[in-house]
mmCIF file of C-alpha atoms in Angstrom:
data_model
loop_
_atom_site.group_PDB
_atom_site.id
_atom_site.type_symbol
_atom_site.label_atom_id
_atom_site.label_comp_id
_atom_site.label_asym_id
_atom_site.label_seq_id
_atom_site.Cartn_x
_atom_site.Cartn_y
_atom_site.Cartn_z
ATOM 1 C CA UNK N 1 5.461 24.787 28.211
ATOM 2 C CA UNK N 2 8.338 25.423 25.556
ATOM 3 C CA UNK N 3 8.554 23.839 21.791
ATOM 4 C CA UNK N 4 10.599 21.958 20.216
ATOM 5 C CA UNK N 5 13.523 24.416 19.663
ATOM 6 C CA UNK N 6 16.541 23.893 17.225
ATOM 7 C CA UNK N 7 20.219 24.957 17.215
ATOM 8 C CA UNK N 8 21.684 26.506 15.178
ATOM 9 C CA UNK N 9 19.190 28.018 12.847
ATOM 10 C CA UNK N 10 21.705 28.669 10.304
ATOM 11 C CA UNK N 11 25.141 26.743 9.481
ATOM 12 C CA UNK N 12 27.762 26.495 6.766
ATOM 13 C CA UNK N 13 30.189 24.008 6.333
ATOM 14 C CA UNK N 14 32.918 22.891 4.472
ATOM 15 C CA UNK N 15 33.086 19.385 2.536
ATOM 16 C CA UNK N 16 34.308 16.773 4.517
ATOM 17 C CA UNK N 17 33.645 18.322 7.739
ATOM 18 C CA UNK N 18 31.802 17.186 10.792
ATOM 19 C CA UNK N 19 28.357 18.865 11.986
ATOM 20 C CA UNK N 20 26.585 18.557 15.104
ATOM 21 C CA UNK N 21 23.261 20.034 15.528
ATOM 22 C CA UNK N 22 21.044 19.982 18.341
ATOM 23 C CA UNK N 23 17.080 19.711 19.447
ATOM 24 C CA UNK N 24 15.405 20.253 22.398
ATOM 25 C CA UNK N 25 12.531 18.467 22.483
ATOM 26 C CA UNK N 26 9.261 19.759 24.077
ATOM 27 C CA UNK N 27 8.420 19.499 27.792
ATOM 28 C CA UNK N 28 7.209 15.908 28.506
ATOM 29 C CA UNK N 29 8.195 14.409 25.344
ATOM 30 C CA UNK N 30 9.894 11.502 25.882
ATOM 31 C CA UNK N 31 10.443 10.595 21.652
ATOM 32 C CA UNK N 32 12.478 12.801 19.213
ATOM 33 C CA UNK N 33 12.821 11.981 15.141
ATOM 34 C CA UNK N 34 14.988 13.755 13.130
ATOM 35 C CA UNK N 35 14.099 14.264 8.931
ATOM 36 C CA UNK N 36 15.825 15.717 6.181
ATOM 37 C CA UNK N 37 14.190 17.961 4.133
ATOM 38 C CA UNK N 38 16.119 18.787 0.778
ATOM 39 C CA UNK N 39 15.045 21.684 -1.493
ATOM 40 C CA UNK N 40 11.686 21.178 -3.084
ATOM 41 C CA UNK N 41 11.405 17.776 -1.291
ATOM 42 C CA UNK N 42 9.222 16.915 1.903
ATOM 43 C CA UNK N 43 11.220 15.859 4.570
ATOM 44 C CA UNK N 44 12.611 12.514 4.859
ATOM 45 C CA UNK N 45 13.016 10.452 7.939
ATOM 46 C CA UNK N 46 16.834 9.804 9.822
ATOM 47 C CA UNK N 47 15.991 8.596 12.518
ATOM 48 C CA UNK N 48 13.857 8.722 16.035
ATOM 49 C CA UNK N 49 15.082 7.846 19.413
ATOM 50 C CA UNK N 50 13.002 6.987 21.889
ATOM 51 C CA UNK N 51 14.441 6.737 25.901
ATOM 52 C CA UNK N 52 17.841 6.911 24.276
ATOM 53 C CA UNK N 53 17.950 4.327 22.158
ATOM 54 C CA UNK N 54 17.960 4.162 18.120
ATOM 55 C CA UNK N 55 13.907 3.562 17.588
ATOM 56 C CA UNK N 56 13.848 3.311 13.844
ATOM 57 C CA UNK N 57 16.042 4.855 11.058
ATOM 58 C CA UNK N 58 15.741 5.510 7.646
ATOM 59 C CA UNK N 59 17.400 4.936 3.961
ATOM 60 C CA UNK N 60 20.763 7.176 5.216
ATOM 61 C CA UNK N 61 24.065 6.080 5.402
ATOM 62 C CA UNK N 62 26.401 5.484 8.794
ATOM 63 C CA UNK N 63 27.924 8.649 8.593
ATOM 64 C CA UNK N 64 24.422 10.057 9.866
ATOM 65 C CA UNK N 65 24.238 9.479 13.600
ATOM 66 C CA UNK N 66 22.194 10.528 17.258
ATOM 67 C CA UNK N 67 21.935 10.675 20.565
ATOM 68 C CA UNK N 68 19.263 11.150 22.820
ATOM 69 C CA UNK N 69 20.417 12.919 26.221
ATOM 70 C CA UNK N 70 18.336 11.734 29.545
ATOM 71 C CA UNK N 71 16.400 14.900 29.449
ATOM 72 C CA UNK N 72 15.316 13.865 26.415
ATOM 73 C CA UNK N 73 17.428 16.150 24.281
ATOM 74 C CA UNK N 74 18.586 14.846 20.830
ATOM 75 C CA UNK N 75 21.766 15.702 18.434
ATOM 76 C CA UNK N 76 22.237 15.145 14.863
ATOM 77 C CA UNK N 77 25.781 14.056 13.718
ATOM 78 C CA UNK N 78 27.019 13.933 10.424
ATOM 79 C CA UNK N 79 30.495 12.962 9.654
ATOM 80 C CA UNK N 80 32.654 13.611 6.445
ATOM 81 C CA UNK N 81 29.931 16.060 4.861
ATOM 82 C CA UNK N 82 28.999 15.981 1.103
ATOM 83 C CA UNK N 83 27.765 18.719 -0.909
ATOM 84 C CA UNK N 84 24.037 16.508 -0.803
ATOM 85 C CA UNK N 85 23.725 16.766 3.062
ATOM 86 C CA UNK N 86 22.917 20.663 2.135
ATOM 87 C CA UNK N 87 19.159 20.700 3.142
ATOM 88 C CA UNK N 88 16.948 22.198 6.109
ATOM 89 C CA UNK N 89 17.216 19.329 9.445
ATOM 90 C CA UNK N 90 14.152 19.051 11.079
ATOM 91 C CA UNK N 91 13.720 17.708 14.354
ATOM 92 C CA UNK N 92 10.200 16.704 15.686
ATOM 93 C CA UNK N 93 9.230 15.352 19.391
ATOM 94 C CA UNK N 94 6.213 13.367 20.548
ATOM 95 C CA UNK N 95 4.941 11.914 23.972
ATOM 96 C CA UNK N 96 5.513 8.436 22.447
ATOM 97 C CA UNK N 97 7.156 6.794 19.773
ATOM 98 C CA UNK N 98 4.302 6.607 17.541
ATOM 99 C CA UNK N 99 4.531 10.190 15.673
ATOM 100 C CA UNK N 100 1.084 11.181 15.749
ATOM 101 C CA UNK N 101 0.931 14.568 16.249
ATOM 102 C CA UNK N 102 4.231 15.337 16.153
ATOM 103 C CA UNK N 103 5.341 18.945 16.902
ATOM 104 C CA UNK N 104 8.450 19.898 14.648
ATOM 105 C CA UNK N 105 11.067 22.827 15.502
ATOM 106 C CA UNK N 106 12.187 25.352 13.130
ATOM 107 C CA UNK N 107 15.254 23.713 11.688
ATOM 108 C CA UNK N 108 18.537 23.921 10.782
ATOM 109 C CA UNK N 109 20.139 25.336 7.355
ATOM 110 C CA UNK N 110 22.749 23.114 6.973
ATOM 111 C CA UNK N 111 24.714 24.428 3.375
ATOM 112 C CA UNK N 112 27.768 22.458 2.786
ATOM 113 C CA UNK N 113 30.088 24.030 -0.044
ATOM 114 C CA UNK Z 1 10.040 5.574 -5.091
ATOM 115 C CA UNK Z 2 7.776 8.217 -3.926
ATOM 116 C CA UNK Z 3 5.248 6.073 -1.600
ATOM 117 C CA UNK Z 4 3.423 9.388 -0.993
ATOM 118 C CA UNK Z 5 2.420 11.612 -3.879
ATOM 119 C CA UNK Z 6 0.966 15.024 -3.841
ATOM 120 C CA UNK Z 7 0.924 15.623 -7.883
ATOM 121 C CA UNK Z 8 -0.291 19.399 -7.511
ATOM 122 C CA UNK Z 9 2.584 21.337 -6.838
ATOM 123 C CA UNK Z 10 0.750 24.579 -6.333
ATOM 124 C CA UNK Z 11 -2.735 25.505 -6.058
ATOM 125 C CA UNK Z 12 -4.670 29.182 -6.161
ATOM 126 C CA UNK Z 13 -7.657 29.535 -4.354
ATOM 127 C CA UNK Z 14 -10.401 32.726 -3.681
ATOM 128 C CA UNK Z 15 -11.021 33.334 -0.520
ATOM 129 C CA UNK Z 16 -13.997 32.521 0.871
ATOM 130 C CA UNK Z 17 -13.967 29.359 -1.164
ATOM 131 C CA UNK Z 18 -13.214 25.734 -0.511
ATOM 132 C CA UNK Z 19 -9.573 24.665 -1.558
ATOM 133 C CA UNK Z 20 -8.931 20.876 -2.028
ATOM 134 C CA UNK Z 21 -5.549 19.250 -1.482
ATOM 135 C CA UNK Z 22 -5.113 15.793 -2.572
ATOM 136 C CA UNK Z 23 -2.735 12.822 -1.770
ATOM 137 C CA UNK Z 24 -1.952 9.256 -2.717
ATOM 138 C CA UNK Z 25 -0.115 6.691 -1.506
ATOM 139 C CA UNK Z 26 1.249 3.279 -2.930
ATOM 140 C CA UNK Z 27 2.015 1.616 0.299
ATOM 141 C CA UNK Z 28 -0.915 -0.875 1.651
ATOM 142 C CA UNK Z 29 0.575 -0.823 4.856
ATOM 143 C CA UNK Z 30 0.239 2.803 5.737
ATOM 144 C CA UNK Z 31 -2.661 3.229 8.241
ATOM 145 C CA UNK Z 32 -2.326 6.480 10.099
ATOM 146 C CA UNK Z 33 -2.738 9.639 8.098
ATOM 147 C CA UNK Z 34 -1.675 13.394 8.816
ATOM 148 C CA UNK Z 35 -1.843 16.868 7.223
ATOM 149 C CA UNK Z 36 0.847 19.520 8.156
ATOM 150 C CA UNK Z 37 0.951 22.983 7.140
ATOM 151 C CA UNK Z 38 4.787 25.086 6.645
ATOM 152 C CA UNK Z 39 5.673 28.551 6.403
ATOM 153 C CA UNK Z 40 8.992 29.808 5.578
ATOM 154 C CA UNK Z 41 11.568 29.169 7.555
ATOM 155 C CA UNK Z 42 9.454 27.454 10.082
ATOM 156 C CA UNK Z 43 8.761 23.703 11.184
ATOM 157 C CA UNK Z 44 6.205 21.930 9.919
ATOM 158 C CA UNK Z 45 2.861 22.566 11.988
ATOM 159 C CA UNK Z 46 0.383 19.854 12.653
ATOM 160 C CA UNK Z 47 -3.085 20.165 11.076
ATOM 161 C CA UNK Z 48 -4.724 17.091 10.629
ATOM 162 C CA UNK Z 49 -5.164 13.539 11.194
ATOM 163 C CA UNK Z 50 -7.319 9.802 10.215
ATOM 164 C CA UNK Z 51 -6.717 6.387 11.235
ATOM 165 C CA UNK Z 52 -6.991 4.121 8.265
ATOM 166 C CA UNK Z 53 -10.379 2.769 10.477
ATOM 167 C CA UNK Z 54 -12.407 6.258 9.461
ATOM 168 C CA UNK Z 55 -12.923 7.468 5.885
ATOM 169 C CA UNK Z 56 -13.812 11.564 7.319
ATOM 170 C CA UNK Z 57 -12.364 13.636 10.310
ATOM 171 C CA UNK Z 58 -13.083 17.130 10.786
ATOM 172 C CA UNK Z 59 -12.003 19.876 12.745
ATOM 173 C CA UNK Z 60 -13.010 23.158 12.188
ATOM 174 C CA UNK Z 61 -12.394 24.387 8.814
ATOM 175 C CA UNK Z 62 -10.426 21.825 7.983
ATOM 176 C CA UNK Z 63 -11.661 17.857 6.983
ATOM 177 C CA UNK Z 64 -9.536 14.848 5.497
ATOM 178 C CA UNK Z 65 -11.067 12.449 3.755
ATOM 179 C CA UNK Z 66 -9.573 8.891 2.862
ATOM 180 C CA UNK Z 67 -11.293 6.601 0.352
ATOM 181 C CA UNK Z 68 -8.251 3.583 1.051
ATOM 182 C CA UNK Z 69 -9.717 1.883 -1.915
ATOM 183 C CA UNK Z 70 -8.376 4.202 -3.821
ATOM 184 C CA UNK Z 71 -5.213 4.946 -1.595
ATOM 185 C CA UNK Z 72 -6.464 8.292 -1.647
ATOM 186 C CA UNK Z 73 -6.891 10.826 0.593
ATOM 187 C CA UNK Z 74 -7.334 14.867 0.558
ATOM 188 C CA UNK Z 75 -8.210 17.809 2.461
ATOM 189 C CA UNK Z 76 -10.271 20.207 2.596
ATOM 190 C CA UNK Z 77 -10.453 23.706 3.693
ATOM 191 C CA UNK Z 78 -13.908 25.654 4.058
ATOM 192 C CA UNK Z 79 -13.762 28.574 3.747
ATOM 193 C CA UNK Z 80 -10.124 29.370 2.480
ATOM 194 C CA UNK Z 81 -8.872 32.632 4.434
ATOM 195 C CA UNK Z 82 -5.616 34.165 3.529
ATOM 196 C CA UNK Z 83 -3.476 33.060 6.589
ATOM 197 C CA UNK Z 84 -3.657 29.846 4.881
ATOM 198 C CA UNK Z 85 -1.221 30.160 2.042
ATOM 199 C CA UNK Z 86 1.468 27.968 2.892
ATOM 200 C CA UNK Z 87 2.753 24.453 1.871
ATOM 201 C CA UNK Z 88 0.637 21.978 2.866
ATOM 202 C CA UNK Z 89 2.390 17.923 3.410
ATOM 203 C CA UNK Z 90 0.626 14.990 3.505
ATOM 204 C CA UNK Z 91 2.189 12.317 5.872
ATOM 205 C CA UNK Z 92 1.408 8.341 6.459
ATOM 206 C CA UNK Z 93 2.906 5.994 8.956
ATOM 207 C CA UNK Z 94 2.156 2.378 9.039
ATOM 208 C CA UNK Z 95 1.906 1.969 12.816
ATOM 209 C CA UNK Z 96 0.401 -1.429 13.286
ATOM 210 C CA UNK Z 97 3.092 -2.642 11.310
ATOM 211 C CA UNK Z 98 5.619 -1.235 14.223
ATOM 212 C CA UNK Z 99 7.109 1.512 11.896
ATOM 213 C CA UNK Z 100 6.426 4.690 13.435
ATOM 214 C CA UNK Z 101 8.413 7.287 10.791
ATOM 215 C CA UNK Z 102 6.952 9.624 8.599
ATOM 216 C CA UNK Z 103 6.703 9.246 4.966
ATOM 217 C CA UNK Z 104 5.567 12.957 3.724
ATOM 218 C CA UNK Z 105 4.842 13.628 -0.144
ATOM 219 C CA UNK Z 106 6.531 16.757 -1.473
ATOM 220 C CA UNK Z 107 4.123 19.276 -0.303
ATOM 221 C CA UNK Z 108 1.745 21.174 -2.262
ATOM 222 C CA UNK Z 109 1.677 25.447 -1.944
ATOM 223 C CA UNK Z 110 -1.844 26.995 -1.585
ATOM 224 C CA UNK Z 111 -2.159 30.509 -2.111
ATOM 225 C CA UNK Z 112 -5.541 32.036 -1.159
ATOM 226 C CA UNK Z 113 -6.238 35.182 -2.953
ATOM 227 C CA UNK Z 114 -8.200 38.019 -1.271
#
């Protein structure tokens, strides 16, 4: 049985560009959530899918967006970056949508100069 | 508006001893509980959970108490070993209300000094 693994681990990026990163969730989970987690600050929820469709989503702007893949695979889009998106993206799976228990992957460095 | 609060930012602890982490939360709606624990430069790791219906779980060394009079809860850690110095989060979801995402406070760092 794997984890929930994240990709990449580390990633810079210029302002104004676009980032995708990406989340595999753990075998049998069927519900992914994605949080931001800026320096010094817990982690704050994006978003969860949940059978490929937008489940919830938090106080983030448009620019922010996700998929869910049929295999239950997630990405994490973020259009015309701003020096603020620079934080650690966490990505957690569960069986169902109610996070209980949710197992998180190691996250992505996102630093945007 | 922080709806989760973990007002220690650090805490030092002997081992051997018990360490207490503490948490409180605004939001009356918030019925599901957890604890995680984070090392650097890895996810968050699930410790701990209550249901708004219990005011103690335990498992192991580790119990969480919630006294939701208070909007309080904490967790405890008997006896404190070493491996345990990390940055502990305290999480709530309000799941009866439909809302499945987790709030987290800001994390508090243990350090448990041999």
């Amino acid at each position: 049985e794997t984890g929930v693994t994240q990709s990449p681990t580390h990633l810079i990026k210029t302002r104004g560009q676009q980032v995708t990163l990406r989340c595999s969730s753990q075998s049998g989970h069927n519900t992914v959530s994605w949080y931001q987690q800026a320096l010094g600050q817990g982690p704050q929820f994006i978003f969860q899918y949940y059978r490929e469709e937008e489940n919830g989503r938090g106080n983030f702007p448009p620019r922010f967006s996700g998929l869910q893949f049929p295999n239950y695979s997630s990405e994490l889009n973020v259009n015309a970056l701003e020096l603020d998106d620079s934080a650690l993206y966490l990505c957690a799976s569960s069986l169902v949508a109610r996070n209980t228990e949710a197992f998180f992957g190691q996250g992505t460095r996102l630093t945007v100069v | 508006d922080q709806q989760v609060k973990q007002n220690s930012p650090s805490l030092s602890v002997q081992e051997g001893r018990i360490s207490i982490l503490n948490c409180d939360y605004t939001n009356s709606m918030f019925d599901y509980f957890l604890w995680y624990k984070k090392y650097p430069a890895e996810g968050p790791t699930f410790l701990i959970s209550i249901s708004s219906i219990k005011d103690k779980n335990e498992d192991g060394r580790f119990t969480v108490f919630l006294n939701k009079s208070a909007k309080h809860l904490s967790l405890h850690i008997v006896p404190s070993q070493p491996g345990d110095s990390a940055v502990y989060f305290c999480a709530a979801s309000a799941i009866g209300a439909g809302s499945y995402q987790l709030t987290f406070g800001k994390g508090t760092k243990l350090s448990v000094i041999p």
